[in-house]
XYZ file of C-alpha atoms in Angstrom:
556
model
C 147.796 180.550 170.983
C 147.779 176.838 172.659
C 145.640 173.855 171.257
C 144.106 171.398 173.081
C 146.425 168.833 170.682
C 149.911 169.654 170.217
C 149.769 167.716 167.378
C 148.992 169.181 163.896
C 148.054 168.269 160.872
C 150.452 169.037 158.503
C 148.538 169.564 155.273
C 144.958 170.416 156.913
C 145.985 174.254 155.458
C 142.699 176.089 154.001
C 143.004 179.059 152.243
C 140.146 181.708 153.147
C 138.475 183.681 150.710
C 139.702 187.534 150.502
C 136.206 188.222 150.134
C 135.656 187.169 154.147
C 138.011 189.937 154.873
C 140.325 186.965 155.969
C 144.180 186.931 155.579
C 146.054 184.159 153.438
C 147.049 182.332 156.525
C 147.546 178.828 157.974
C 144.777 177.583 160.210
C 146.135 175.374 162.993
C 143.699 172.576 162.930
C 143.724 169.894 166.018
C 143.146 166.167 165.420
C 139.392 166.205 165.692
C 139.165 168.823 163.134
C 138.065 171.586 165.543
C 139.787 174.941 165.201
C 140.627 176.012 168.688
C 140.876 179.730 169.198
C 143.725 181.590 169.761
C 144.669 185.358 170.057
C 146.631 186.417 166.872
C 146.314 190.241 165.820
C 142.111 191.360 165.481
C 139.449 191.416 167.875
C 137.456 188.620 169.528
C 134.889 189.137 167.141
C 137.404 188.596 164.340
C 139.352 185.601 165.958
C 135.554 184.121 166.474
C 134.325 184.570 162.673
C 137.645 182.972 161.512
C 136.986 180.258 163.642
C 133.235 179.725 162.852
C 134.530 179.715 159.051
C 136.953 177.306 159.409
C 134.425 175.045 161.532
C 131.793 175.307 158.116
C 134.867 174.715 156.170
C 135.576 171.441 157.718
C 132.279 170.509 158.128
C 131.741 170.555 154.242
C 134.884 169.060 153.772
C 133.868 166.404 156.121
C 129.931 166.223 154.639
C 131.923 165.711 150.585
C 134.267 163.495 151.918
C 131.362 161.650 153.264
C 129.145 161.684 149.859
C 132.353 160.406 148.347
C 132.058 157.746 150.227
C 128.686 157.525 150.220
C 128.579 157.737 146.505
C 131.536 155.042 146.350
C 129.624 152.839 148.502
C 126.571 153.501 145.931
C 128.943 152.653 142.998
C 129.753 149.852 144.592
C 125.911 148.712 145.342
C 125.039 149.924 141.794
C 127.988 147.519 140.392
C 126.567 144.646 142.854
C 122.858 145.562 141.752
C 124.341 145.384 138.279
C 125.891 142.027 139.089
C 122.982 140.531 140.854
C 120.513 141.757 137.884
C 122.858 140.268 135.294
C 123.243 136.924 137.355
C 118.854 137.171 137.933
C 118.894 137.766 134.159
C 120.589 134.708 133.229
C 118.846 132.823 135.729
C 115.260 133.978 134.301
C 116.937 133.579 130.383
C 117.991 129.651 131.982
C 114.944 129.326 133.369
C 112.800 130.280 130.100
C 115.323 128.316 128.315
C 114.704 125.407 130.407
C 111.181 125.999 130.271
C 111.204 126.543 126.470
C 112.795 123.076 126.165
C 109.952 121.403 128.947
C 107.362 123.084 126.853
C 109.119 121.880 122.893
C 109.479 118.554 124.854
C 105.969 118.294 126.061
C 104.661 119.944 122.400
C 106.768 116.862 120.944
C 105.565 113.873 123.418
C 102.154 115.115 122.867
C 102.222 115.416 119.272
C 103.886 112.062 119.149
C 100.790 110.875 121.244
C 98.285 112.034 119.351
C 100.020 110.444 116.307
C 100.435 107.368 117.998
C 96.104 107.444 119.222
C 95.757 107.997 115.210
C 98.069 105.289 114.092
C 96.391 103.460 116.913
C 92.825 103.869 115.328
C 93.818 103.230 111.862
C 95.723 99.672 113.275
C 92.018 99.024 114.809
C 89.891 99.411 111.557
C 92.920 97.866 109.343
C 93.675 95.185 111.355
C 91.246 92.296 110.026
C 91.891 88.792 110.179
C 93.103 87.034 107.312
C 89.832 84.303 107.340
C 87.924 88.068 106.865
C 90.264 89.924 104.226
C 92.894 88.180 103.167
C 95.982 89.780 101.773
C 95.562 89.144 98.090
C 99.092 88.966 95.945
C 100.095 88.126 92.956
C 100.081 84.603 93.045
C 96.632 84.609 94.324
C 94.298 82.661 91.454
C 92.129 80.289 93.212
C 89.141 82.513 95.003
C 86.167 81.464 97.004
C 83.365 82.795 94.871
C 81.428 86.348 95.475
C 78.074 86.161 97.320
C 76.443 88.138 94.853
C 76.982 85.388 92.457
C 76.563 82.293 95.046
C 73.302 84.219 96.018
C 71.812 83.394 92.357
C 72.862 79.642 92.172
C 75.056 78.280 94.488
C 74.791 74.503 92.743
C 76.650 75.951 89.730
C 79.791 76.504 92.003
C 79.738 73.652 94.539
C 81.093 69.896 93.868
C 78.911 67.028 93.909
C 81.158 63.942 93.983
C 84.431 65.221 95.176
C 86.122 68.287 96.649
C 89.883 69.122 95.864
C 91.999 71.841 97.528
C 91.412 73.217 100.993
C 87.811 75.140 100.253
C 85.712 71.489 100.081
C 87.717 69.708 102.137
C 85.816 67.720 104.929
C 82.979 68.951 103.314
C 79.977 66.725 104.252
C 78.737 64.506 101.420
C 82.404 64.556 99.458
C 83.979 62.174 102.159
C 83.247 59.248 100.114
C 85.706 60.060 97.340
C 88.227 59.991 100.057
C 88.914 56.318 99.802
C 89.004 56.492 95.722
C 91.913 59.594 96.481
C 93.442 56.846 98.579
C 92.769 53.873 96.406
C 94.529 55.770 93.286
C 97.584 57.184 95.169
C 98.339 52.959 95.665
C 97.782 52.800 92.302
C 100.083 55.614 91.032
C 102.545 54.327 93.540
C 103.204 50.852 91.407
C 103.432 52.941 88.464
C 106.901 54.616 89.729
C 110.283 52.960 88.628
C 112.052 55.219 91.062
C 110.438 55.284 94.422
C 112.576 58.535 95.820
C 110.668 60.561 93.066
C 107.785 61.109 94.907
C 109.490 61.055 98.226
C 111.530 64.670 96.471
C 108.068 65.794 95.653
C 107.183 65.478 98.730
C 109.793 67.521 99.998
C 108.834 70.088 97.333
C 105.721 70.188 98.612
C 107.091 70.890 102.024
C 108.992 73.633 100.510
C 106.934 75.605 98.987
C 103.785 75.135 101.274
C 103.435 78.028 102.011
C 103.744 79.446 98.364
C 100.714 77.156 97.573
C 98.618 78.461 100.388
C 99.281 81.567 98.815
C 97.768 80.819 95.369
C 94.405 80.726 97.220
C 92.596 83.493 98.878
C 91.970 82.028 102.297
C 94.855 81.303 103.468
C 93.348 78.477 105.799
C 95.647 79.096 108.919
C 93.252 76.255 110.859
C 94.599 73.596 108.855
C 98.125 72.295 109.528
C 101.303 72.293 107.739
C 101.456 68.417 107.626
C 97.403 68.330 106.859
C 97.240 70.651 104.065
C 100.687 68.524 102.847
C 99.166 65.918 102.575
C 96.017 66.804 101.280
C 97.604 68.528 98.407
C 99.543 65.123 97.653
C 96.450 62.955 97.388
C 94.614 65.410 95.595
C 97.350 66.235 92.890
C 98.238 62.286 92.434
C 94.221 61.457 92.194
C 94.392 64.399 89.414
C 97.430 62.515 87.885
C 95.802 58.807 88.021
C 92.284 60.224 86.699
C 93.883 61.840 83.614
C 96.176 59.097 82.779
C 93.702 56.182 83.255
C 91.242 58.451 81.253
C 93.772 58.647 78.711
C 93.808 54.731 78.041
C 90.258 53.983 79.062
C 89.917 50.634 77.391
C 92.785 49.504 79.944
C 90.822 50.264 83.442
C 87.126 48.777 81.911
C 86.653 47.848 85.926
C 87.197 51.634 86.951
C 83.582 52.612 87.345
C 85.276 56.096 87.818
C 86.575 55.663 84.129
C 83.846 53.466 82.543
C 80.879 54.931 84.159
C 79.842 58.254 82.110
C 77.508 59.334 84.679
C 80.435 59.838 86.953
C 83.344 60.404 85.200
C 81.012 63.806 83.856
C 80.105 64.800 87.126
C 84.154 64.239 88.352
C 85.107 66.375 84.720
C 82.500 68.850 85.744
C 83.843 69.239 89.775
C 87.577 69.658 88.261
C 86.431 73.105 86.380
C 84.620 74.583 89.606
C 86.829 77.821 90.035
C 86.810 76.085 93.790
C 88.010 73.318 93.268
C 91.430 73.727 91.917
C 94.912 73.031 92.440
C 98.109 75.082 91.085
C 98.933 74.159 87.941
C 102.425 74.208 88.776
C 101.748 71.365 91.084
C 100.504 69.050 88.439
C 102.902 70.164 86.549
C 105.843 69.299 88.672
C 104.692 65.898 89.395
C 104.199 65.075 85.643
C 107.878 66.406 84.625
C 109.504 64.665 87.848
C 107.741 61.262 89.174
C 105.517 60.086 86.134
C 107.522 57.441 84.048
C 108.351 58.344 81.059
C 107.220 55.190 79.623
C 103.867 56.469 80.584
C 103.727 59.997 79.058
C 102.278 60.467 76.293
C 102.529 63.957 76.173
C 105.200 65.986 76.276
C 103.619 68.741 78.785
C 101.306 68.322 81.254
C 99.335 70.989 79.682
C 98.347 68.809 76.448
C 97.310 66.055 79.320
C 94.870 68.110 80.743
C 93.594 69.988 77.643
C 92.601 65.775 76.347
C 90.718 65.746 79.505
C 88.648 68.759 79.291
C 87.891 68.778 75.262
C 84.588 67.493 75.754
C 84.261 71.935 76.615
C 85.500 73.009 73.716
C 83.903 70.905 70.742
C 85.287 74.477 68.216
C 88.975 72.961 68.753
C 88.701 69.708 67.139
C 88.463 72.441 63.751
C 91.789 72.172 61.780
C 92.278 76.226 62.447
C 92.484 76.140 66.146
C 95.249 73.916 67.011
C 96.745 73.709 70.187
C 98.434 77.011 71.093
C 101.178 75.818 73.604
C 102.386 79.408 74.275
C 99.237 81.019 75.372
C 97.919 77.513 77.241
C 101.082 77.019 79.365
C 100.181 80.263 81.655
C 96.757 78.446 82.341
C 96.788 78.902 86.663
C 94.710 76.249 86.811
C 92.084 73.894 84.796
C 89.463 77.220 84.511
C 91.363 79.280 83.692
C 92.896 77.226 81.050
C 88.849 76.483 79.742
C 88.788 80.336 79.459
C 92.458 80.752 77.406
C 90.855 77.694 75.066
C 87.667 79.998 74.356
C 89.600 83.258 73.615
C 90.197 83.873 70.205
C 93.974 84.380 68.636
C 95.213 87.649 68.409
C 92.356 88.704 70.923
C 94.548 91.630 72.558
C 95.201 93.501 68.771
C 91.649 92.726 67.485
C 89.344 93.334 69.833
C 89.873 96.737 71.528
C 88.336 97.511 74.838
C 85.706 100.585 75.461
C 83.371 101.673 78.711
C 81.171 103.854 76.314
C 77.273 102.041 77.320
C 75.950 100.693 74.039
C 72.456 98.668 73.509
C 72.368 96.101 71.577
C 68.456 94.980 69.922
C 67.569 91.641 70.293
C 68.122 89.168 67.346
C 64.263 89.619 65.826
C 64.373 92.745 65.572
C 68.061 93.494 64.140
C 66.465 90.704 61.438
C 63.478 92.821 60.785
C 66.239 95.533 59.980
C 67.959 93.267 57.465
C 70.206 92.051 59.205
C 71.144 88.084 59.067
C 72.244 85.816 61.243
C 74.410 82.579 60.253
C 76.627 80.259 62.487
C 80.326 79.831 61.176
C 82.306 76.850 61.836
C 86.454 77.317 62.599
C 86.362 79.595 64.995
C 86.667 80.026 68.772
C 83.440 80.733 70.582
C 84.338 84.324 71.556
C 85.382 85.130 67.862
C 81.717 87.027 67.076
C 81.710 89.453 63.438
C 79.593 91.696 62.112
C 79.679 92.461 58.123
C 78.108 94.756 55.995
C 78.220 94.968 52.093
C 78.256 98.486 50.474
C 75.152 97.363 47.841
C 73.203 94.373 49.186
C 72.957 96.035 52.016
C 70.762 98.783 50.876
C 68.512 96.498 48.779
C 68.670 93.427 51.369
C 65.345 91.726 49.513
C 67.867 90.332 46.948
C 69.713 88.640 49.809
C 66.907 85.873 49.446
C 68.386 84.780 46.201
C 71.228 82.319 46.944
C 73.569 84.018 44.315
C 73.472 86.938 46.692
C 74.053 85.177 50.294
C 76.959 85.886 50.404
C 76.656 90.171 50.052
C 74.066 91.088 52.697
C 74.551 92.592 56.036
C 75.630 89.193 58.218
C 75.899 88.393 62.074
C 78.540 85.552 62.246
C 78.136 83.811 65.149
C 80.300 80.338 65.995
C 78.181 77.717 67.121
C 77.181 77.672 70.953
C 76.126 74.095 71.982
C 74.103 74.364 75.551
C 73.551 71.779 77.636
C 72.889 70.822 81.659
C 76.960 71.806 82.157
C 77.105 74.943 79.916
C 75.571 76.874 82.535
C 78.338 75.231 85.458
C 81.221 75.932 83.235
C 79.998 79.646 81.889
C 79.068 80.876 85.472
C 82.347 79.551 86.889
C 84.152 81.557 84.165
C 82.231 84.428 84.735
C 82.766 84.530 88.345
C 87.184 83.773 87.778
C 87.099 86.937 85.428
C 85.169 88.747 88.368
C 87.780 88.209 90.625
C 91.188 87.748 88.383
C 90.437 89.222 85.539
C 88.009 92.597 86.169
C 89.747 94.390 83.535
C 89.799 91.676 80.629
C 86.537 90.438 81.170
C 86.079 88.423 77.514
C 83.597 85.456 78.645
C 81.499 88.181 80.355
C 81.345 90.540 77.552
C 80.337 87.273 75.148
C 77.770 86.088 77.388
C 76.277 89.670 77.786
C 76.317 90.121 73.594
C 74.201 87.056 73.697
C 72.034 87.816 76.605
C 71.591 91.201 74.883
C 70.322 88.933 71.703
C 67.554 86.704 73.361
C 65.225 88.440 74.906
C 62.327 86.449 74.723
C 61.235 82.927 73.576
C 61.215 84.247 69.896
C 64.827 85.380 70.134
C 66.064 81.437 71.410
C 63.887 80.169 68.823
C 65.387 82.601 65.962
C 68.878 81.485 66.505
C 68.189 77.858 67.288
C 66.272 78.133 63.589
C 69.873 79.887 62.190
C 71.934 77.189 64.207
C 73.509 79.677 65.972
C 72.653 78.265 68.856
C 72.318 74.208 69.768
C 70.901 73.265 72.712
C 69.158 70.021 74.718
C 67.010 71.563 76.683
C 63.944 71.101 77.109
C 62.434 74.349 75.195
C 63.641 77.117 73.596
C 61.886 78.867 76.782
C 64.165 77.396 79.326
C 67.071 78.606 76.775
C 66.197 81.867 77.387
C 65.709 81.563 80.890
C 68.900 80.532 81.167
C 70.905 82.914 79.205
C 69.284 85.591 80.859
C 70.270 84.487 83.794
C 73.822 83.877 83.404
C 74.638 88.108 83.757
C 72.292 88.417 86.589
C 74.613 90.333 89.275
C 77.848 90.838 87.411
C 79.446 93.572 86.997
C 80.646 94.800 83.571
C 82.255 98.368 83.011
C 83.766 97.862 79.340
C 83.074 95.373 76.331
C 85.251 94.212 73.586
C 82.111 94.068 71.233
C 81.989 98.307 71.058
C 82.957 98.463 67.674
C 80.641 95.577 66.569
C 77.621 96.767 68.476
C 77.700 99.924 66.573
C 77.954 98.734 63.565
C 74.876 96.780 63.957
C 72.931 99.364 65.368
C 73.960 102.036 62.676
C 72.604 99.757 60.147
C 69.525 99.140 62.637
C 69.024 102.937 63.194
C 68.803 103.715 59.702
C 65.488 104.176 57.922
C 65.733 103.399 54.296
C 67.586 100.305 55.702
C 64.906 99.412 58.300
C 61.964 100.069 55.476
C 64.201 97.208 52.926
C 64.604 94.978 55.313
C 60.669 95.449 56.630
C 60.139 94.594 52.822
C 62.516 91.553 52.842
C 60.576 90.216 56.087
C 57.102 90.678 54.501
C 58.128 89.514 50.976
C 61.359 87.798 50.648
C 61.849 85.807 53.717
C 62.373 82.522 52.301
C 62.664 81.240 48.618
C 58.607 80.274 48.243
C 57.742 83.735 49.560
C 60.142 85.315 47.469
C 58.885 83.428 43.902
C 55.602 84.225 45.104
C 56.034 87.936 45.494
C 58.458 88.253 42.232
C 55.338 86.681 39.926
C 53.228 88.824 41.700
C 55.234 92.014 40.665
C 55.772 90.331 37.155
C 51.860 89.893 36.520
C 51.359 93.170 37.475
C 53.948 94.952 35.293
C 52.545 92.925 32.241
C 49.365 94.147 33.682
C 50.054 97.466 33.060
C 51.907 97.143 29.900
C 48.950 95.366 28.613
C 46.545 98.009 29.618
C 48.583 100.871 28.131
C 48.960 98.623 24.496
C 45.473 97.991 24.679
C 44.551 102.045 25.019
C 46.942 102.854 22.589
C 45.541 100.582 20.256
C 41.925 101.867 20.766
C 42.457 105.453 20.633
C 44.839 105.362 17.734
């Protein structure tokens, strides 16, 4: 048999199935893979089936080898698919990533923003001015006084001859006393031995100016450095001449600011307006290093200024209330060294503090109740007692006789003198505790125990009768008016005077108390009344015992 190709290939053998009636035989196979026929034993039918098989056989060899390939070529797309779904993946996972960090970054700018808009708005409402709300610290003493209280009488709190400090200054009216600032600074300046004393104060001045602005509550930014220097100079050395010339009056008779009472009251009353002040430590550091010391006096400047102002406190010329150095020397300034004068010793242990409300009835009627009143000498004006007796107090007609004075029920009282300045000074006191002192408010709680006292007209006239009270007024009317005044608008949330005002009003509240007392009121108000009603009660017992002999007699 001859083929096309005389070529074979050499392992392109196929083994036939038996069951094709086919013989275990090599198939000559040409290079195209066609089986050419050839005559080899069998019929042509034969020699045509063997060649039709072989044809199927290479056909499905050829169709596998081609789904190999195929299925190769498929691996291979399914490991690129793989590949490009894994490189797609981390593209999407660094795009979400990237996205994820956009979106925190955006969540962040505009949180940020929004706390920025708030911080923003609170920086609006917050941000006042200093001439509006000034930033009170610790140093701060010297306050412009509340409206509330200017609202009720502004001439209590405003100068009349001459302003000192920044809150008067250029005030119209006041200039005058300019030229009498001036006129005493040339005087002061002979005084000095050492010239270059007040030139260093000067410089300390300069140093600290902006500590002093400090000590007020405005801080008065329109005024300059150099102004408010010099200012503070002339005003502290006027301070210094005024107290030392006042000191040795009978040495400046041509001084109409010395000699002249008129004045030199209405200068002492300006220097106590809560106002009108200066740092102590000012006055202080001019006394200590430019006044001579063949000029001092005193050792302190403190004593200096406490000569000056005693015409305030008449209770410390009393041998018991000497001058108390220690509690003095923190005075801020001349008010607040008026109020440390008034406060009693050992105020802090003594008189204990409450916010319970408690009403106090006015000074007739606790009377009525049995209850006395009597003025005490050696004492400082805040230093109010009650006492009660155990006996005399339940039988308070015997209090009449003198032997028993000293056991009733008794409302100890120092003296109070009232005058034209006693409302000036006790409303400027008032209004410092207000703003320096809210939670020790001692002049407030004294002036509200007496306002709570004097009601009306009878109540002024009751304890001007005890001496209690002193005043030069013009009525006991006009008293009143005025004490009841001098609360009008403050604001008081606790009183020292808790423990007293109970007392009192346990005593008033009780009836067997209330009915002896009614009987002292009626019967044994004064000695007369008293000898009066005891004859009376004598007559009537030998009334009766006479009666009762005389019956006995007659029906015996």
């Amino acid at each position: 048999m001859e083929f096309d190709n005389p070529s074979y290939v050499e392992d392109a053998s196929l083994t036939v199935p038996e069951e094709n009636n086919i013989s275990n035989q090599t198939l000559p196979i040409s290079v195209n893979g066609r089986i050419e026929p050839h005559h080899q034993g069998g019929g042509e039918s034969s020699v045509k089936d063997q060649i039709k098989l072989g044809n199927n056989v290479f056909e499905a060899k050829k169709m596998m080898e081609e789904e190999l390939v195929e299925v190769k070529d498929g691996d291979t797309k399914i490991n690129q698919y793989y590949l490009r779904n894994i490189r797609l993946e981390d593209e999407v996972l660094q795009g979400l990533h990237t996205m994820r960090q956009e979106f925190d970054s955006s969540m962040v700018i505009a949180s940020q923003n929004k706390r920025n808009r708030k911080r923003d708005l609170i920086d609006r409402i917050i941000d006042i001015p200093e001439e509006i709300e000034p930033e009170l610290g610790f140093e701060c003493c010297i306050y412009k006084v509340p409206t509330s209280l200017l609202n009720v009488q502004e001439e209590a709190y405003t100068p009349l001859l001459i302003s000192i400090g920044p809150i008067h200054h250029n005030k119209k009216g006041l200039n005058e006393m300019q030229e009498q600032k001036r006129k005493y600074f040339r005087f002061f300046w002979n005084r000095l031995e050492n010239k270059l004393d007040l030139e260093n104060y000067i410089g300390f001045l300069e140093q600290h100016e902006q500590n002093i602005r400090a000590c007020y509550q405005k801080k008065f930014s329109d005024i300059s450095k150099e102004e408010f220097v010099e200012m503070m100079l002339l005003d502290a050395v006027f301070i210094m001449e005024l107290f030392l010339r006042e000191e040795k009056r009978l040495e400046h008779k041509k001084d109409y600011l010395v000699t002249q009472r008129c004045v030199s009251k209405s200068i002492q009353r300006d220097l106590m307006l809560l106002e009108n002040q200066l740092p102590i430590v000012m006055l202080e550091k001019l006394y200590d290093r430019v006044v001579p010391k063949n000029v001092k006096k005193h050792k302190k400047f403190i004593h200096l200024a406490h000569e000056y102002f005693r015409f305030y406190y008449p209770h410390q010329h009393s041998s018991e209330n000497k001058f108390e150095l220690r509690k003095w020397e923190k005075s801020l300034h001349f008010t607040d060294l008026t109020r440390n004068v008034y406060l009693p010793k050992k105020l802090r242990s003594q008189m204990k503090y409450s916010q319970q409300e408690c009403v106090l009835r006015t000074a007739t009627k606790l009377n009525e109740a049995g209850i006395s009143f009597e003025k005490v000498h050696d004492r400082c004006l805040l230093d109010v007692k009650f006492e009660k007796k155990r006996f005399f107090s339940w039988f308070p007609c015997f209090g009449c006789l003198p032997c028993c004075k000293l056991f009733k029920a008794r409302f100890q009282i120092p003296e109070l003198r009232v005058d034209h300045t006693t409302e000036c000074v006790l409303r400027n006191l008032i209004a410092f505790e207000q703003c320096h002192y809210p939670e020790e408010p001692y002049i407030c709680n004294y002036v509200s125990l007496i306002d709570s006292l004097i009601h009306t007209k009878d109540d002024a006239e009751f304890l001007v009768e005890k001496e209690a009270i002193v005043h030069g007024l013009g009525s006991d009317q006009e008293l009143a008016n005025l004490v009841n005044g001098l609360c009008k608008n403050v604001v008081i949330n606790s009183t020292c005077y808790h423990q007293i005002m109970e007392d009192v009003n346990g005593h008033y509240n009780n009836n067997w108390k209330w009915a002896m007392g009614t009987l002292r009121w009626v019967y044994f108000r004064d000695p007369w009344r008293s000898s009066s009603t005891i004859v009376g009660i004598a007559i009537l017992v030998f009334t009766v015992f006479n009666f009762y002999r005389v019956t006995d007699i007659i029906f015996s």
